[in-house]
């Protein structure tokens, strides 16, 4: 049976969540901004250290808060599956301080409301739009120290537009998730042909 890992991708409007996911899976980027209005699930397959994993990537629309209970999660269609994800990618725009404050809030709520041992749930904070480096609101090192030392989360910067560090951030997160044994029930999912060439292999 193939291991399944559920990853919730969360962020404020316009930070590039969907662009990061689509670059990773389809090697595709659109200059046209289309807001994410409903929850969307991608199911690519990857190989990490010789093992195949089915990913269930949840592209989560902007939510006002992380669901504090299972009932709240199921009342809001946008949040379905968010509380039980194996790992989280929290995306912000390196040029927008408000998007970083949103990630800060969501991370704190995950720690407070997540079922089980929240400290063991892998959280990767991702600063997108690195191609707009000169417009950033805070030096990279300052953000990295805050996220890694204070929040105890992983940190990666990327550019969805130029496909820079996109594969790296998923490799980073998967490595942490697999190492910590964050696993869901084994399920048989039809192998998707979306990841091709070296894109289906994360080494």
Short mmCIF file of C-alpha atoms in Angstrom, two decimals:
data_model
loop_
_atom_site.label_atom_id
_atom_site.label_comp_id
_atom_site.label_asym_id
_atom_site.label_seq_id
_atom_site.Cartn_x
_atom_site.Cartn_y
_atom_site.Cartn_z
CA UNK A 1 0.00 0.00 0.00
CA UNK A 2 1.14 3.54 -0.77
CA UNK A 3 1.46 6.03 2.08
CA UNK A 4 -0.87 9.03 1.94
CA UNK A 5 0.13 12.40 3.38
CA UNK A 6 -2.34 15.26 3.70
CA UNK A 7 -0.93 18.80 3.38
CA UNK A 8 -3.03 21.93 3.98
CA UNK A 9 -1.80 25.06 2.19
CA UNK A 10 -3.10 28.19 3.93
CA UNK A 11 -2.50 31.90 3.42
CA UNK A 12 -4.06 35.33 2.96
CA UNK A 13 -5.60 36.34 -0.40
CA UNK A 14 -3.15 36.91 -3.23
CA UNK A 15 -0.03 35.40 -1.66
CA UNK A 16 0.33 32.71 -4.34
CA UNK A 17 -0.84 29.51 -2.66
CA UNK A 18 -2.41 28.08 -5.80
CA UNK A 19 0.50 29.24 -7.96
CA UNK A 20 2.96 27.35 -5.75
CA UNK A 21 0.86 24.17 -5.91
CA UNK A 22 0.38 24.39 -9.67
CA UNK A 23 4.07 25.02 -10.29
CA UNK A 24 4.93 21.97 -8.21
CA UNK A 25 2.45 19.66 -9.94
CA UNK A 26 2.05 21.01 -13.47
CA UNK A 27 5.11 23.25 -13.98
CA UNK A 28 2.60 25.96 -14.79
CA UNK A 29 2.20 29.63 -13.81
CA UNK A 30 -0.54 32.10 -14.72
CA UNK A 31 -0.05 35.87 -14.65
CA UNK A 32 -3.81 36.26 -14.18
CA UNK A 33 -4.84 36.32 -10.52
CA UNK A 34 -7.86 34.17 -9.78
CA UNK A 35 -8.94 34.20 -6.11
CA UNK A 36 -9.40 30.81 -4.46
CA UNK A 37 -13.06 30.77 -3.47
CA UNK A 38 -13.57 27.12 -2.54
CA UNK A 39 -11.44 24.31 -1.19
CA UNK A 40 -9.64 22.33 -3.89
CA UNK A 41 -7.79 19.02 -3.54
CA UNK A 42 -4.78 17.99 -5.63
CA UNK A 43 -3.54 14.38 -5.51
CA UNK A 44 -0.04 14.10 -6.99
CA UNK A 45 2.36 11.22 -6.32
CA UNK A 46 6.00 11.70 -5.35
CA UNK A 47 9.00 9.56 -4.54
CA UNK A 48 11.06 10.48 -1.49
CA UNK A 49 14.10 8.42 -0.52
CA UNK A 50 12.94 5.52 -2.66
CA UNK A 51 9.42 5.43 -1.18
CA UNK A 52 6.29 6.50 -3.03
CA UNK A 53 3.77 8.79 -1.37
CA UNK A 54 0.34 9.93 -2.48
CA UNK A 55 -0.12 13.56 -1.52
CA UNK A 56 -3.47 15.08 -0.72
CA UNK A 57 -2.78 18.80 -1.08
CA UNK A 58 -5.61 21.00 0.22
CA UNK A 59 -5.69 24.42 -1.43
CA UNK A 60 -7.57 26.24 1.34
CA UNK A 61 -9.42 29.50 0.55
CA UNK A 62 -8.70 32.39 2.93
CA UNK A 63 -10.31 31.54 6.27
CA UNK A 64 -10.88 33.96 9.13
CA UNK A 65 -9.52 31.47 11.65
CA UNK A 66 -8.30 27.90 12.05
CA UNK A 67 -11.29 25.68 13.01
CA UNK A 68 -11.23 25.30 16.80
CA UNK A 69 -13.32 22.12 16.79
CA UNK A 70 -14.41 19.31 14.50
CA UNK A 71 -17.95 20.69 14.37
CA UNK A 72 -16.69 24.10 13.24
CA UNK A 73 -14.53 22.39 10.62
CA UNK A 74 -17.47 20.52 9.11
CA UNK A 75 -19.83 23.50 9.22
CA UNK A 76 -17.47 25.44 6.93
CA UNK A 77 -16.88 23.67 3.61
CA UNK A 78 -13.64 25.58 3.11
CA UNK A 79 -12.12 23.94 6.19
CA UNK A 80 -12.91 20.28 5.52
CA UNK A 81 -9.89 18.12 6.38
CA UNK A 82 -7.82 21.04 7.68
CA UNK A 83 -7.70 19.96 11.32
CA UNK A 84 -6.47 16.46 10.51
CA UNK A 85 -3.82 17.37 7.95
CA UNK A 86 -0.44 15.68 8.41
CA UNK A 87 1.40 18.94 7.73
CA UNK A 88 0.85 22.62 6.98
CA UNK A 89 2.32 25.07 4.49
CA UNK A 90 1.61 28.64 5.60
CA UNK A 91 2.25 31.04 2.73
CA UNK A 92 2.82 34.79 2.93
CA UNK A 93 3.93 37.48 0.48
CA UNK A 94 7.40 38.80 1.41
CA UNK A 95 6.24 42.27 0.28
CA UNK A 96 3.05 42.31 2.40
CA UNK A 97 3.34 42.54 6.17
CA UNK A 98 -0.42 41.91 6.59
CA UNK A 99 -0.06 38.49 4.95
CA UNK A 100 2.71 37.65 7.42
CA UNK A 101 0.53 38.71 10.35
CA UNK A 102 -2.17 36.37 9.00
CA UNK A 103 0.29 33.46 8.94
CA UNK A 104 1.35 34.36 12.48
CA UNK A 105 -2.28 34.20 13.64
CA UNK A 106 -3.04 30.91 11.88
CA UNK A 107 0.12 29.25 13.20
CA UNK A 108 -0.80 30.22 16.77
CA UNK A 109 -4.31 28.85 16.30
CA UNK A 110 -3.00 25.57 14.89
CA UNK A 111 -0.88 25.17 18.02
CA UNK A 112 -3.86 25.98 20.27
CA UNK A 113 -6.67 24.09 18.54
CA UNK A 114 -5.03 21.19 16.76
CA UNK A 115 -6.10 17.77 18.07
CA UNK A 116 -3.35 15.62 19.54
CA UNK A 117 0.22 16.81 19.99
CA UNK A 118 0.26 20.05 18.03
CA UNK A 119 3.97 20.56 18.63
CA UNK A 120 4.68 17.50 16.51
CA UNK A 121 2.69 18.67 13.49
CA UNK A 122 5.11 19.86 10.80
CA UNK A 123 4.53 23.50 9.85
CA UNK A 124 6.52 25.11 7.06
CA UNK A 125 6.30 28.89 6.67
CA UNK A 126 6.86 29.93 3.06
CA UNK A 127 7.72 33.43 1.89
CA UNK A 128 6.57 33.69 -1.72
CA UNK A 129 7.39 36.30 -4.41
CA UNK A 130 11.15 36.20 -3.84
CA UNK A 131 11.44 37.72 -7.33
CA UNK A 132 10.21 40.97 -5.73
CA UNK A 133 13.08 40.86 -3.22
CA UNK A 134 13.68 44.63 -3.22
CA UNK A 135 10.15 45.35 -2.01
CA UNK A 136 10.24 43.06 1.02
CA UNK A 137 8.99 44.44 4.35
CA UNK A 138 11.57 42.67 6.55
CA UNK A 139 15.07 41.24 5.94
CA UNK A 140 15.07 37.51 5.21
CA UNK A 141 17.35 36.71 8.13
CA UNK A 142 15.07 38.46 10.64
CA UNK A 143 12.04 36.50 9.44
CA UNK A 144 13.98 33.23 9.36
CA UNK A 145 15.22 33.65 12.94
CA UNK A 146 11.71 34.50 14.20
CA UNK A 147 10.09 31.54 12.44
CA UNK A 148 12.77 28.96 13.26
CA UNK A 149 13.80 30.01 16.77
CA UNK A 150 10.57 31.41 18.22
CA UNK A 151 7.85 29.60 16.28
CA UNK A 152 9.85 26.34 15.92
CA UNK A 153 8.75 26.00 12.29
CA UNK A 154 10.59 25.39 9.05
CA UNK A 155 11.19 28.35 6.74
CA UNK A 156 11.70 28.56 2.98
CA UNK A 157 11.45 31.42 0.51
CA UNK A 158 10.37 30.78 -3.07
CA UNK A 159 9.17 32.35 -6.28
CA UNK A 160 6.15 30.59 -7.75
CA UNK A 161 6.49 32.79 -10.85
CA UNK A 162 9.99 31.55 -11.66
CA UNK A 163 9.61 28.10 -10.07
CA UNK A 164 12.46 28.88 -7.66
CA UNK A 165 12.63 26.66 -4.53
CA UNK A 166 9.11 25.31 -5.14
CA UNK A 167 10.19 21.66 -5.28
CA UNK A 168 12.58 22.35 -2.39
CA UNK A 169 9.80 23.51 -0.06
CA UNK A 170 7.73 20.37 -0.67
CA UNK A 171 10.81 18.19 -0.23
CA UNK A 172 11.59 19.99 3.04
CA UNK A 173 8.08 19.53 4.39
CA UNK A 174 7.79 15.89 3.33
CA UNK A 175 11.13 15.09 4.91
CA UNK A 176 9.97 16.50 8.24
CA UNK A 177 6.53 14.86 8.03
CA UNK A 178 7.91 11.41 7.19
CA UNK A 179 10.62 11.68 9.85
CA UNK A 180 8.03 12.49 12.52
CA UNK A 181 5.78 9.68 11.39
CA UNK A 182 2.82 11.92 10.69
CA UNK A 183 0.77 9.38 8.79
CA UNK A 184 -2.86 9.00 7.85
CA UNK A 185 -4.68 5.77 7.18
CA UNK A 186 -3.43 3.84 4.18
CA UNK A 187 -5.68 4.42 1.22
CA UNK A 188 -5.55 3.32 -2.37
CA UNK A 189 -5.60 6.33 -4.64
CA UNK A 190 -5.37 6.16 -8.41
CA UNK A 191 -1.89 7.17 -9.51
CA UNK A 192 -2.06 10.58 -11.12
CA UNK A 193 0.02 11.32 -14.21
CA UNK A 194 0.40 14.96 -13.27
CA UNK A 195 3.98 14.73 -12.06
CA UNK A 196 6.23 13.77 -14.92
CA UNK A 197 9.94 13.62 -15.71
CA UNK A 198 12.03 14.54 -12.68
CA UNK A 199 9.02 16.34 -11.20
CA UNK A 200 7.65 13.07 -9.84
CA UNK A 201 10.86 12.30 -8.00
CA UNK A 202 11.94 14.25 -4.97
CA UNK A 203 15.38 13.05 -3.98
#
